[in-house]
Short mmCIF file of C-alpha atoms in Angstrom, two decimals:
data_model
loop_
_atom_site.label_atom_id
_atom_site.label_comp_id
_atom_site.label_asym_id
_atom_site.label_seq_id
_atom_site.Cartn_x
_atom_site.Cartn_y
_atom_site.Cartn_z
CA MET A 10 0.00 0.00 0.00
CA LYS A 11 1.18 3.49 -0.88
CA ALA A 12 -0.12 6.40 1.22
CA ASP A 13 0.47 10.15 1.30
CA LEU A 14 -1.18 11.68 4.35
CA HIS A 15 -0.18 15.33 3.89
CA ILE A 16 -1.45 17.14 0.78
CA HIS A 17 -2.62 20.71 0.18
CA SER A 18 -5.10 21.97 -2.39
CA TYR A 19 -5.87 25.47 -3.61
CA HIS A 20 -8.31 25.78 -0.72
CA SER A 21 -5.22 26.70 1.30
CA ASP A 22 -1.82 27.26 -0.29
CA GLY A 23 -1.62 24.46 -2.85
CA LYS A 24 -1.79 24.79 -6.63
CA TYR A 25 -4.44 22.26 -7.59
CA SER A 26 -8.11 21.63 -6.85
CA PRO A 27 -9.16 18.68 -4.67
CA ALA A 28 -10.52 16.88 -7.75
CA GLU A 29 -7.22 17.33 -9.59
CA ILE A 30 -5.31 16.00 -6.57
CA VAL A 31 -7.52 12.91 -6.46
CA PHE A 32 -6.95 12.36 -10.19
CA TYR A 33 -3.16 12.71 -9.87
CA ALA A 34 -3.12 10.41 -6.84
CA ALA A 35 -5.00 7.71 -8.74
CA GLN A 36 -2.89 8.14 -11.87
CA ASN A 37 0.29 7.81 -9.82
CA HIS A 38 -0.89 4.65 -8.05
CA LEU A 39 -1.41 5.95 -4.53
CA ASP A 40 -3.83 3.83 -2.50
CA MET A 41 -4.56 6.31 0.28
CA ILE A 42 -4.39 10.08 0.62
CA SER A 43 -5.43 12.77 3.05
CA LEU A 44 -6.28 16.34 2.11
CA THR A 45 -4.83 18.45 4.94
CA ASP A 46 -5.37 22.07 3.99
CA HIS A 47 -4.26 24.80 6.37
CA ASP A 48 -7.04 25.83 8.74
CA THR A 49 -9.85 24.86 6.37
CA ILE A 50 -11.86 21.81 5.39
CA ASP A 51 -13.55 23.52 2.44
CA GLY A 52 -12.03 21.07 -0.05
CA LEU A 53 -13.04 17.82 1.64
CA ALA A 54 -16.47 17.47 0.04
CA ASP A 55 -15.04 17.94 -3.46
CA ALA A 56 -12.27 15.44 -2.73
CA GLN A 57 -14.77 12.88 -1.43
CA GLU A 58 -16.93 13.33 -4.51
CA ALA A 59 -13.93 12.93 -6.83
CA CYS A 60 -12.86 9.76 -5.03
CA ARG A 61 -16.07 8.02 -6.08
CA LYS A 62 -14.54 7.62 -9.54
CA TYR A 63 -11.60 5.68 -8.07
CA PRO A 64 -12.80 2.86 -5.78
CA SER A 65 -9.23 1.73 -5.08
CA LEU A 66 -8.30 5.14 -3.58
CA THR A 67 -9.09 5.80 0.09
CA LEU A 68 -9.47 9.40 1.30
CA ILE A 69 -8.95 10.26 4.97
CA SER A 70 -10.54 13.53 6.06
CA GLY A 71 -7.89 15.89 7.36
CA VAL A 72 -6.87 19.40 8.31
CA GLU A 73 -3.65 21.12 9.36
CA LEU A 74 -4.19 23.63 12.16
CA SER A 75 -1.81 26.53 12.80
CA THR A 76 -1.29 26.75 16.56
CA TYR A 77 0.90 28.42 19.14
CA HIS A 78 2.49 27.06 22.30
CA GLU A 79 4.86 29.01 24.49
CA SER A 80 7.09 30.83 21.99
CA ASP A 81 6.59 28.77 18.83
CA GLU A 82 4.16 28.19 15.99
CA LEU A 83 3.30 24.48 15.86
CA HIS A 84 1.22 22.74 13.22
CA ILE A 85 -1.20 20.05 14.33
CA LEU A 86 -2.76 17.63 11.85
CA GLY A 87 -6.23 16.25 12.49
CA TYR A 88 -7.23 12.98 10.79
CA GLY A 89 -10.57 11.20 10.64
CA ILE A 90 -12.40 14.29 11.83
CA ASP A 91 -16.14 14.85 11.49
CA PRO A 92 -16.26 17.98 9.27
CA ALA A 93 -19.71 18.90 10.59
CA TYR A 94 -18.80 18.77 14.28
CA PRO A 95 -19.90 22.15 15.73
CA ALA A 96 -16.83 22.78 17.90
CA LEU A 97 -14.57 22.12 14.92
CA THR A 98 -16.60 24.50 12.77
CA ALA A 99 -16.30 27.17 15.45
CA LEU A 100 -12.57 26.58 15.80
CA LEU A 101 -12.02 26.94 12.06
CA GLU A 102 -13.99 30.18 12.08
CA GLU A 103 -11.67 31.45 14.81
CA THR A 104 -8.58 30.43 12.83
CA HIS A 105 -10.01 32.25 9.81
CA ASN A 106 -10.47 35.45 11.82
CA LYS A 107 -6.95 35.19 13.21
CA ARG A 108 -5.48 34.55 9.75
CA GLN A 109 -7.29 37.57 8.38
CA ALA A 110 -6.03 39.86 11.14
CA ARG A 111 -2.49 38.51 10.80
CA LEU A 112 -2.46 38.98 7.04
CA ARG A 113 -3.78 42.53 7.27
CA ARG A 114 -0.93 43.37 9.63
CA VAL A 115 1.62 41.78 7.29
CA LEU A 116 0.27 43.78 4.36
CA ALA A 117 0.38 47.00 6.37
CA ARG A 118 4.04 46.33 7.12
CA LEU A 119 4.75 45.59 3.46
CA GLN A 120 3.18 48.92 2.57
CA GLU A 121 5.84 50.56 4.75
CA LEU A 122 8.48 48.65 2.79
CA GLY A 123 7.13 49.78 -0.57
CA VAL A 124 5.07 46.71 -1.47
CA THR A 125 1.61 48.10 -2.11
CA LEU A 126 -0.79 45.17 -2.00
CA THR A 127 -4.20 45.36 -0.31
CA TYR A 128 -6.06 42.62 1.50
CA GLU A 129 -8.84 42.88 -1.06
CA GLU A 130 -6.38 42.26 -3.91
CA VAL A 131 -4.99 39.16 -2.24
CA ASP A 132 -8.45 37.90 -1.35
CA SER A 133 -9.78 38.25 -4.91
CA ALA A 134 -6.76 36.53 -6.49
CA PHE A 135 -7.17 33.10 -4.85
CA HIS A 136 -9.75 30.38 -4.20
CA THR A 137 -9.33 30.20 -0.45
CA SER A 138 -10.66 31.65 2.77
CA SER A 139 -7.39 30.45 4.36
CA LEU A 140 -5.11 33.22 3.11
CA GLY A 141 -1.48 33.39 4.17
CA ARG A 142 2.01 34.52 3.31
CA MET A 143 2.31 32.14 0.36
CA HIS A 144 -0.56 33.91 -1.37
CA VAL A 145 1.12 37.26 -0.78
CA ALA A 146 4.36 35.89 -2.23
CA ARG A 147 2.61 34.66 -5.36
CA LEU A 148 0.94 38.03 -5.89
CA MET A 149 4.26 39.79 -5.31
CA ILE A 150 5.71 37.77 -8.18
CA GLU A 151 2.77 38.65 -10.41
CA ARG A 152 3.19 42.35 -9.63
CA GLY A 153 6.96 42.28 -10.20
CA TYR A 154 8.16 42.93 -6.66
CA VAL A 155 10.13 39.67 -6.57
CA ARG A 156 11.04 36.93 -9.02
CA THR A 157 10.54 33.81 -6.89
CA ILE A 158 8.74 32.54 -3.79
CA ARG A 159 12.12 32.12 -2.10
CA GLU A 160 13.04 35.74 -2.77
CA ALA A 161 9.71 36.91 -1.37
CA PHE A 162 10.31 35.05 1.88
CA ASP A 163 14.02 35.82 2.13
CA ARG A 164 13.48 39.55 1.66
CA TYR A 165 10.08 40.17 3.21
CA LEU A 166 7.91 37.33 4.49
CA SER A 167 10.08 35.06 6.63
CA TYR A 168 9.81 35.76 10.34
CA GLU A 169 13.59 35.39 10.50
CA THR A 170 13.98 38.60 8.46
CA ASN A 171 12.44 40.57 11.36
CA GLN A 172 10.49 42.52 8.74
CA ILE A 173 7.28 40.95 10.00
CA THR A 174 6.40 39.42 13.36
CA TYR A 175 3.77 37.23 14.94
CA THR A 176 2.45 36.76 18.46
CA SER A 177 0.51 34.10 20.33
CA GLY A 178 -2.68 36.05 19.61
CA ASP A 179 -2.27 35.26 15.91
CA PHE A 180 -3.01 31.56 16.47
CA ILE A 181 -5.25 29.21 18.38
CA SER A 182 -3.57 27.32 21.20
CA SER A 183 -2.10 23.88 20.56
CA GLN A 184 -4.14 22.54 23.45
CA MET A 185 -7.39 23.82 21.96
CA ALA A 186 -6.54 22.30 18.57
CA ILE A 187 -5.71 18.88 20.01
CA GLU A 188 -8.77 18.78 22.25
CA THR A 189 -11.12 19.88 19.45
CA ILE A 190 -9.74 17.29 17.04
CA ALA A 191 -10.40 14.60 19.64
CA ALA A 192 -13.91 15.88 20.29
CA ALA A 193 -14.58 15.77 16.53
CA GLY A 194 -13.68 12.08 16.52
CA GLY A 195 -10.23 12.61 15.06
CA ILE A 196 -6.60 11.79 15.74
CA SER A 197 -4.13 14.62 16.38
CA ILE A 198 -0.61 14.44 14.97
CA PHE A 199 2.33 16.84 15.42
CA ALA A 200 3.15 17.90 11.85
CA HIS A 201 6.73 17.78 10.48
CA PRO A 202 8.49 18.73 13.75
CA THR A 203 12.14 19.65 13.76
CA ILE A 204 14.21 17.78 16.32
CA ALA A 205 14.39 20.93 18.45
CA LEU A 206 10.60 21.41 18.47
CA PHE A 207 10.02 17.70 19.04
CA ASP A 208 12.32 17.61 22.07
CA ARG A 209 10.91 20.81 23.51
CA TYR A 210 7.19 20.22 23.07
CA LEU A 211 6.52 16.48 22.93
CA GLU A 212 5.68 16.11 26.62
CA PRO A 213 3.25 19.04 26.91
CA LEU A 214 1.53 18.14 23.64
CA VAL A 215 1.07 14.55 24.77
CA ALA A 216 -0.35 15.87 28.03
CA PHE A 217 -2.93 17.78 25.96
CA GLY A 218 -3.92 14.54 24.21
CA LEU A 219 -1.65 14.43 21.15
CA ARG A 220 -1.81 10.97 19.57
CA GLY A 221 1.23 10.86 17.31
CA ILE A 222 4.02 12.38 15.25
CA GLU A 223 4.48 12.90 11.51
CA ILE A 224 7.87 11.25 11.15
CA PHE A 225 8.17 10.23 7.53
CA LYS A 226 8.74 12.91 4.91
CA GLY A 227 10.99 13.14 1.90
CA SER A 228 13.36 15.75 3.22
CA ARG A 229 14.06 14.22 6.64
CA PRO A 230 17.54 12.67 7.11
CA SER A 231 17.46 9.00 8.03
CA ILE A 232 19.27 9.61 11.33
CA GLU A 233 16.53 12.05 12.40
CA GLU A 234 13.84 9.62 11.31
CA PHE A 235 15.45 6.87 13.38
CA TYR A 236 15.63 9.07 16.47
CA LEU A 237 12.02 10.24 16.18
CA GLU A 238 10.69 6.77 15.49
CA THR A 239 12.58 5.31 18.46
CA VAL A 240 11.22 7.89 20.91
CA VAL A 241 7.69 7.79 19.52
CA LYS A 242 7.46 4.01 19.67
CA ASP A 243 8.88 4.01 23.19
CA LYS A 244 6.07 6.33 24.26
CA GLY A 245 3.39 4.32 22.48
CA LEU A 246 2.49 7.10 20.06
CA LEU A 247 1.34 6.76 16.47
CA THR A 248 3.51 7.43 13.43
CA THR A 249 2.42 9.01 10.14
CA GLY A 250 4.04 10.51 7.07
CA GLY A 251 3.38 12.53 3.98
CA SER A 252 4.92 14.65 1.28
CA ASP A 253 3.42 18.02 2.35
CA TRP A 254 2.70 18.35 -1.38
CA HIS A 255 1.61 21.72 -2.72
CA GLY A 256 2.09 21.06 -6.43
CA TYR A 257 4.45 23.91 -7.31
CA HIS A 258 7.67 21.96 -7.88
CA GLN A 259 7.36 20.28 -11.25
CA THR A 260 10.02 17.70 -10.40
CA GLN A 261 8.13 16.56 -7.29
CA THR A 262 5.08 14.71 -8.55
CA LEU A 263 2.34 13.49 -6.27
CA GLY A 264 3.14 9.87 -5.50
CA SER A 265 6.90 10.19 -5.76
CA PHE A 266 6.99 10.10 -1.95
CA TYR A 267 4.79 7.73 0.01
CA VAL A 268 4.65 5.68 3.18
CA ASN A 269 3.70 2.02 3.32
CA SER A 270 1.24 0.27 5.58
CA GLY A 271 3.98 -1.06 7.85
CA GLN A 272 5.13 2.44 8.72
CA ILE A 273 1.64 3.63 9.70
CA GLN A 274 -0.22 0.43 10.67
CA ARG A 275 -1.05 1.46 14.24
CA PHE A 276 -2.35 4.79 12.95
CA LEU A 277 -4.57 3.01 10.42
CA THR A 278 -5.84 0.67 13.15
CA ALA A 279 -6.67 3.66 15.36
CA LEU A 280 -8.71 5.09 12.48
CA GLY A 281 -10.54 1.80 12.08
CA LEU A 282 -9.03 1.09 8.65
#
């Protein structure tokens, strides 16, 4: 079995529609996928509908929530969630409001730096209610301010540049995300943690109810993977993996990275699959 449990559509910051993603997944012989858009589940219904054409392809409902704990932004994946669960709907509305406020502040700062883009321009240019820095970067390219996504982040949009900042008020709490995912019938997973973030936050996140760690991804060195897998298994947590595919790199096709059933069997069992 070939699975990719971390994919983004144009409902957040990916390039392709949910239906296109399902088509590419089937064409490239994936057996299981999860659509995990940032702070939105708007694409799940379309993905589920598209999957009806491909009986051999299993879709797991998912979302990637932007959260904050102590001094860091942490991403929490939710799998097997009930999209209609009221507390989840309310949480996503809160993340939308926080994203909107954060983006307006970023754009105001860019105005000071000579990049004159309005929120309304960014909003009208994309399919999503889950707007973020990637959308700003793409519009900056279109308007000629930068030539590449990397340049946009290196010069303006990376928090490391100190041109823009964020605070805990820009995000929901990690605890709230984990607890809401559980209440919505889902399984919470710490998305693509660095070793530093893993070591610092594993214990408190597990105390909040975190169920597992996204260990397997194409860019992770094998020595890091071994360390994470050893600790996670020792603590009885679940392991997952995915490409974090957005569709922009032409050399990285959907299906070129995958995890097999042996790597994620306990996770699949927990989902009832």
